[in-house]
Amino acid sequence: GEDVEQSLFLSVREGDSSVINCTYTDSSSTYLYWYKQEPGAGLQLLTYIFSNMDMKQDQRLTVLLNKKDKHLSLRIADTQTGDSAIYFCAERRNDYKLSFGAGTTVTVRA
Amino acid sequence: SAVISQKPSRDICQRGTSLTIQCQVDSQVTMMFWYRQQPGQSLTLIATANQGSEATYESGFVIDKFPISRPNLTFSTLTVSNMSPEDSSIYLCSVEPLRVTSGGVDTQYFGPGTRLTVL
């Protein structure tokens, strides 16, 4: 199975908060990342968290890391239509390679 | 960060032909990678492009099918050889810049991708 797992779909109303969850398996991962992919585009690095942190906030984005449970989440406050995209969780392994989840498709409805 | 361009952005090719994809970065980087993203799927690492030496391929990918060049620290090519419809994917180049400060972050930046359709 996948090393990194995510739910596949999330539908949220405009203005509400979105929460995307991810689980990973490599306890020695140094960084965990969230990438955003809009239709027809490449991947854009949204945010990251170092493995010795519990939380990171960056404007509307909040990343929570539970290292014991190997659980990562991304919260988007005040979700806008421009937030509709696929969000990928990725872990950085000790060999510097990234392992990606399957991606969560976020749909923002009016 | 790094600004990455890829050529072509998309192409439609015939079965049995080959296509070479170019990746250009605006600054020298230590690591360059090639990924494949099949329709509706996540990203799979094809290989690490090593400057001045042969690429390092992941399990399931071979040099004869996906030859890679990296002649310098800002440029790499990936060739998809003897294509079949199963090769229809988005091919993405990514780079990892050298971290110059202790407070920085190790991360990869992605190009816009090359959307390949094989008929």
Tab-separated table of C-alpha atoms in Angstrom:
chain	number	residue	atom	x	y	z
A	1	GLY	CA	0.000	0.000	0.000
A	2	GLU	CA	0.871	3.688	-0.078
A	3	ASP	CA	3.429	5.003	2.409
A	4	VAL	CA	1.453	8.252	2.631
A	5	GLU	CA	-2.343	8.121	2.789
A	6	GLN	CA	-4.935	10.821	2.284
A	7	SER	CA	-8.666	10.939	1.846
A	8	LEU	CA	-9.485	11.469	-1.816
A	9	PHE	CA	-12.214	14.118	-1.775
A	10	LEU	CA	-13.375	17.059	0.317
A	11	SER	CA	-16.274	19.383	-0.390
A	12	VAL	CA	-16.513	22.612	1.583
A	13	ARG	CA	-18.671	25.691	1.518
A	14	GLU	CA	-17.052	29.001	0.676
A	15	GLY	CA	-16.036	30.810	3.861
A	16	ASP	CA	-15.844	27.651	5.971
A	17	SER	CA	-12.638	25.975	7.103
A	18	SER	CA	-11.190	22.989	5.234
A	19	VAL	CA	-9.239	20.277	6.989
A	20	ILE	CA	-7.209	17.784	4.970
A	21	ASN	CA	-5.700	14.823	6.777
A	22	CYS	CA	-2.694	12.692	5.982
A	23	THR	CA	-0.937	9.747	7.590
A	24	TYR	CA	2.618	8.677	6.883
A	25	THR	CA	4.746	5.733	7.882
A	26	ASP	CA	8.388	6.812	8.019
A	27	SER	CA	9.087	7.958	11.588
A	28	SER	CA	12.485	9.292	10.514
A	29	SER	CA	10.993	11.777	8.028
A	30	THR	CA	12.671	15.141	8.500
A	31	TYR	CA	10.146	17.342	6.757
A	32	LEU	CA	6.538	17.025	5.744
A	33	TYR	CA	5.071	19.137	2.974
A	34	TRP	CA	1.789	20.235	1.504
A	35	TYR	CA	1.688	20.893	-2.236
A	36	LYS	CA	-1.207	22.343	-4.231
A	37	GLN	CA	-1.979	21.415	-7.836
A	38	GLU	CA	-4.491	23.462	-9.763
A	39	PRO	CA	-6.037	22.061	-12.966
A	40	GLY	CA	-3.494	21.802	-15.759
A	41	ALA	CA	-0.655	23.099	-13.595
A	42	GLY	CA	2.404	21.742	-11.819
A	43	LEU	CA	2.814	21.431	-8.071
A	44	GLN	CA	3.116	24.522	-5.915
A	45	LEU	CA	4.724	24.225	-2.492
A	46	LEU	CA	2.142	25.547	-0.034
A	47	THR	CA	3.813	24.997	3.265
A	48	TYR	CA	6.010	22.599	5.203
A	49	ILE	CA	6.692	21.571	8.757
A	50	PHE	CA	9.872	20.300	10.292
A	51	SER	CA	9.496	17.019	12.133
A	52	ASN	CA	10.342	18.492	15.550
A	53	MET	CA	7.447	20.969	15.352
A	54	ASP	CA	3.838	20.424	16.418
A	55	MET	CA	2.227	23.298	14.610
A	56	LYS	CA	2.952	25.887	11.996
A	57	GLN	CA	0.741	28.798	10.991
A	58	ASP	CA	1.092	30.770	7.795
A	59	GLN	CA	-1.713	33.253	7.138
A	60	ARG	CA	-4.830	31.148	6.380
A	61	LEU	CA	-2.918	27.885	6.609
A	62	THR	CA	-2.353	25.884	9.780
A	63	VAL	CA	-0.344	22.666	9.774
A	64	LEU	CA	-0.614	20.269	12.703
A	65	LEU	CA	1.779	17.382	13.182
A	66	ASN	CA	1.232	14.485	15.570
A	67	LYS	CA	4.483	12.606	15.328
A	68	LYS	CA	3.411	9.846	17.704
A	69	ASP	CA	0.462	8.945	15.463
A	70	LYS	CA	2.292	9.956	12.253
A	71	HIS	CA	-0.620	12.218	11.406
A	72	LEU	CA	-0.440	15.495	9.537
A	73	SER	CA	-3.259	17.910	8.794
A	74	LEU	CA	-3.702	21.093	6.809
A	75	ARG	CA	-6.388	23.567	7.807
A	76	ILE	CA	-7.399	26.309	5.398
A	77	ALA	CA	-9.356	29.070	7.079
A	78	ASP	CA	-12.028	31.054	5.211
A	79	THR	CA	-11.858	28.760	2.169
A	80	GLN	CA	-12.221	30.563	-1.153
A	81	THR	CA	-13.080	29.355	-4.663
A	82	GLY	CA	-9.426	29.784	-5.580
A	83	ASP	CA	-8.579	27.090	-3.046
A	84	SER	CA	-10.251	24.463	-5.238
A	85	ALA	CA	-7.387	22.153	-6.217
A	86	ILE	CA	-5.717	18.866	-5.444
A	87	TYR	CA	-3.630	18.927	-2.257
A	88	PHE	CA	-0.751	16.496	-1.874
A	89	CYS	CA	0.868	15.539	1.383
A	90	ALA	CA	4.520	14.455	1.054
A	91	GLU	CA	7.171	13.188	3.429
A	92	ARG	CA	10.893	13.599	3.004
A	93	ARG	CA	12.726	10.390	3.661
A	94	ASN	CA	16.279	10.079	4.892
A	95	ASP	CA	17.450	9.449	1.339
A	96	TYR	CA	16.141	12.972	0.433
A	97	LYS	CA	13.435	11.540	-1.773
A	98	LEU	CA	9.819	12.603	-1.410
A	99	SER	CA	6.990	10.149	-1.015
A	100	PHE	CA	3.576	11.538	-2.017
A	101	GLY	CA	0.061	10.709	-1.006
A	102	ALA	CA	-2.633	10.153	-3.622
A	103	GLY	CA	-3.910	13.724	-3.291
A	104	THR	CA	-7.128	15.186	-1.865
A	105	THR	CA	-9.406	16.954	-4.339
A	106	VAL	CA	-10.938	19.963	-2.608
A	107	THR	CA	-14.083	21.422	-4.132
A	108	VAL	CA	-15.327	24.755	-2.839
A	109	ARG	CA	-19.043	25.365	-3.341
A	110	ALA	CA	-20.805	28.710	-3.113
B	1	SER	CA	13.058	29.022	-4.407
B	2	ALA	CA	13.752	28.275	-8.080
B	3	VAL	CA	11.993	29.075	-11.348
B	4	ILE	CA	11.654	26.005	-13.521
B	5	SER	CA	10.512	25.778	-17.118
B	6	GLN	CA	9.711	22.689	-19.145
B	7	LYS	CA	9.401	22.168	-22.881
B	8	PRO	CA	7.140	21.143	-24.461
B	9	SER	CA	4.192	21.941	-22.228
B	10	ARG	CA	2.135	19.294	-23.989
B	11	ASP	CA	2.396	16.954	-26.942
B	12	ILE	CA	0.440	14.282	-28.753
B	13	CYS	CA	2.630	11.503	-30.099
B	14	GLN	CA	2.245	8.333	-32.097
B	15	ARG	CA	2.907	4.903	-30.673
B	16	GLY	CA	6.491	3.760	-31.178
B	17	THR	CA	8.027	7.231	-31.349
B	18	SER	CA	10.164	9.025	-28.743
B	19	LEU	CA	9.817	12.414	-27.090
B	20	THR	CA	12.488	14.421	-25.277
B	21	ILE	CA	11.370	16.752	-22.516
B	22	GLN	CA	13.595	19.600	-21.398
B	23	CYS	CA	13.863	21.094	-17.924
B	24	GLN	CA	15.613	24.420	-17.351
B	25	VAL	CA	16.226	26.064	-13.964
B	26	ASP	CA	17.102	29.705	-13.377
B	27	SER	CA	19.849	28.896	-10.870
B	28	GLN	CA	22.305	26.129	-10.162
B	29	VAL	CA	20.783	23.328	-8.130
B	30	THR	CA	22.234	20.241	-6.541
B	31	MET	CA	19.430	17.803	-7.173
B	32	MET	CA	17.108	17.355	-10.153
B	33	PHE	CA	14.383	14.754	-10.357
B	34	TRP	CA	11.880	13.432	-12.882
B	35	TYR	CA	8.405	12.311	-11.851
B	36	ARG	CA	5.451	10.798	-13.657
B	37	GLN	CA	1.854	11.559	-12.782
B	38	GLN	CA	-0.555	9.210	-14.504
B	39	PRO	CA	-4.157	10.386	-14.969
B	40	GLY	CA	-5.866	10.780	-11.612
B	41	GLN	CA	-2.840	9.426	-9.750
B	42	SER	CA	-0.174	10.694	-7.428
B	43	LEU	CA	3.423	11.374	-8.354
B	44	THR	CA	5.884	8.565	-8.901
B	45	LEU	CA	9.607	9.240	-8.944
B	46	ILE	CA	11.234	8.001	-12.149
B	47	ALA	CA	14.853	8.916	-11.455
B	48	THR	CA	17.338	11.329	-9.958
B	49	ALA	CA	19.295	13.177	-12.640
B	50	ASN	CA	22.946	13.311	-11.630
B	51	GLN	CA	25.199	15.968	-13.085
B	52	GLY	CA	28.001	14.433	-15.094
B	53	SER	CA	27.042	10.821	-14.454
B	54	GLU	CA	24.293	8.319	-15.148
B	55	ALA	CA	20.890	8.905	-13.606
B	56	THR	CA	19.715	6.817	-10.652
B	57	TYR	CA	16.485	5.016	-11.524
B	58	GLU	CA	13.733	3.899	-9.202
B	59	SER	CA	12.353	0.397	-9.191
B	60	GLY	CA	10.261	-0.223	-12.281
B	61	PHE	CA	12.010	2.363	-14.459
B	62	VAL	CA	14.936	1.613	-16.761
B	63	ILE	CA	17.426	3.675	-18.702
B	64	ASP	CA	16.506	2.183	-22.071
B	65	LYS	CA	12.932	3.406	-21.709
B	66	PHE	CA	13.652	6.715	-19.949
B	67	PRO	CA	17.154	7.953	-20.819
B	68	ILE	CA	18.082	11.073	-18.891
B	69	SER	CA	20.805	13.621	-19.433
B	70	ARG	CA	22.106	16.298	-17.092
B	71	PRO	CA	25.000	18.117	-18.716
B	72	ASN	CA	25.181	20.930	-16.136
B	73	LEU	CA	23.644	22.228	-12.908
B	74	THR	CA	20.711	24.031	-14.554
B	75	PHE	CA	19.474	21.687	-17.295
B	76	SER	CA	18.198	18.149	-17.750
B	77	THR	CA	16.315	16.141	-20.342
B	78	LEU	CA	14.079	13.096	-20.064
B	79	THR	CA	13.325	11.004	-23.137
B	80	VAL	CA	10.305	8.737	-23.240
B	81	SER	CA	11.299	6.060	-25.753
B	82	ASN	CA	9.232	3.728	-27.917
B	83	MET	CA	6.041	5.165	-26.523
B	84	SER	CA	2.786	3.318	-25.948
B	85	PRO	CA	-0.591	4.654	-24.764
B	86	GLU	CA	0.359	3.571	-21.210
B	87	ASP	CA	3.006	6.313	-21.248
B	88	SER	CA	0.309	8.983	-21.436
B	89	SER	CA	0.992	11.027	-18.317
B	90	ILE	CA	2.174	14.322	-16.986
B	91	TYR	CA	5.950	14.349	-16.634
B	92	LEU	CA	7.294	16.725	-14.014
B	93	CYS	CA	10.775	17.974	-13.359
B	94	SER	CA	11.667	19.030	-9.832
B	95	VAL	CA	14.748	20.566	-8.273
B	96	GLU	CA	16.196	20.943	-4.834
B	97	PRO	CA	18.306	24.062	-4.429
B	98	LEU	CA	21.348	24.004	-2.209
B	99	ARG	CA	20.368	25.276	1.219
B	100	VAL	CA	22.710	28.167	1.967
B	101	THR	CA	21.511	29.115	5.442
B	102	SER	CA	21.051	26.954	8.507
B	103	GLY	CA	17.549	28.331	8.990
B	104	GLY	CA	16.313	27.360	5.567
B	105	VAL	CA	14.350	24.328	4.504
B	106	ASP	CA	15.212	21.418	2.268
B	107	THR	CA	12.480	21.101	-0.300
B	108	GLN	CA	11.735	20.419	-3.914
B	109	TYR	CA	10.227	22.838	-6.389
B	110	PHE	CA	8.325	21.600	-9.400
B	111	GLY	CA	8.132	22.661	-12.992
B	112	PRO	CA	4.768	23.157	-14.724
B	113	GLY	CA	4.851	19.667	-16.222
B	114	THR	CA	4.651	18.197	-19.716
B	115	ARG	CA	1.314	16.661	-20.605
B	116	LEU	CA	1.928	13.730	-22.952
B	117	THR	CA	-0.758	11.862	-24.862
B	118	VAL	CA	0.221	8.777	-26.851
B	119	LEU	CA	-2.165	7.560	-29.522
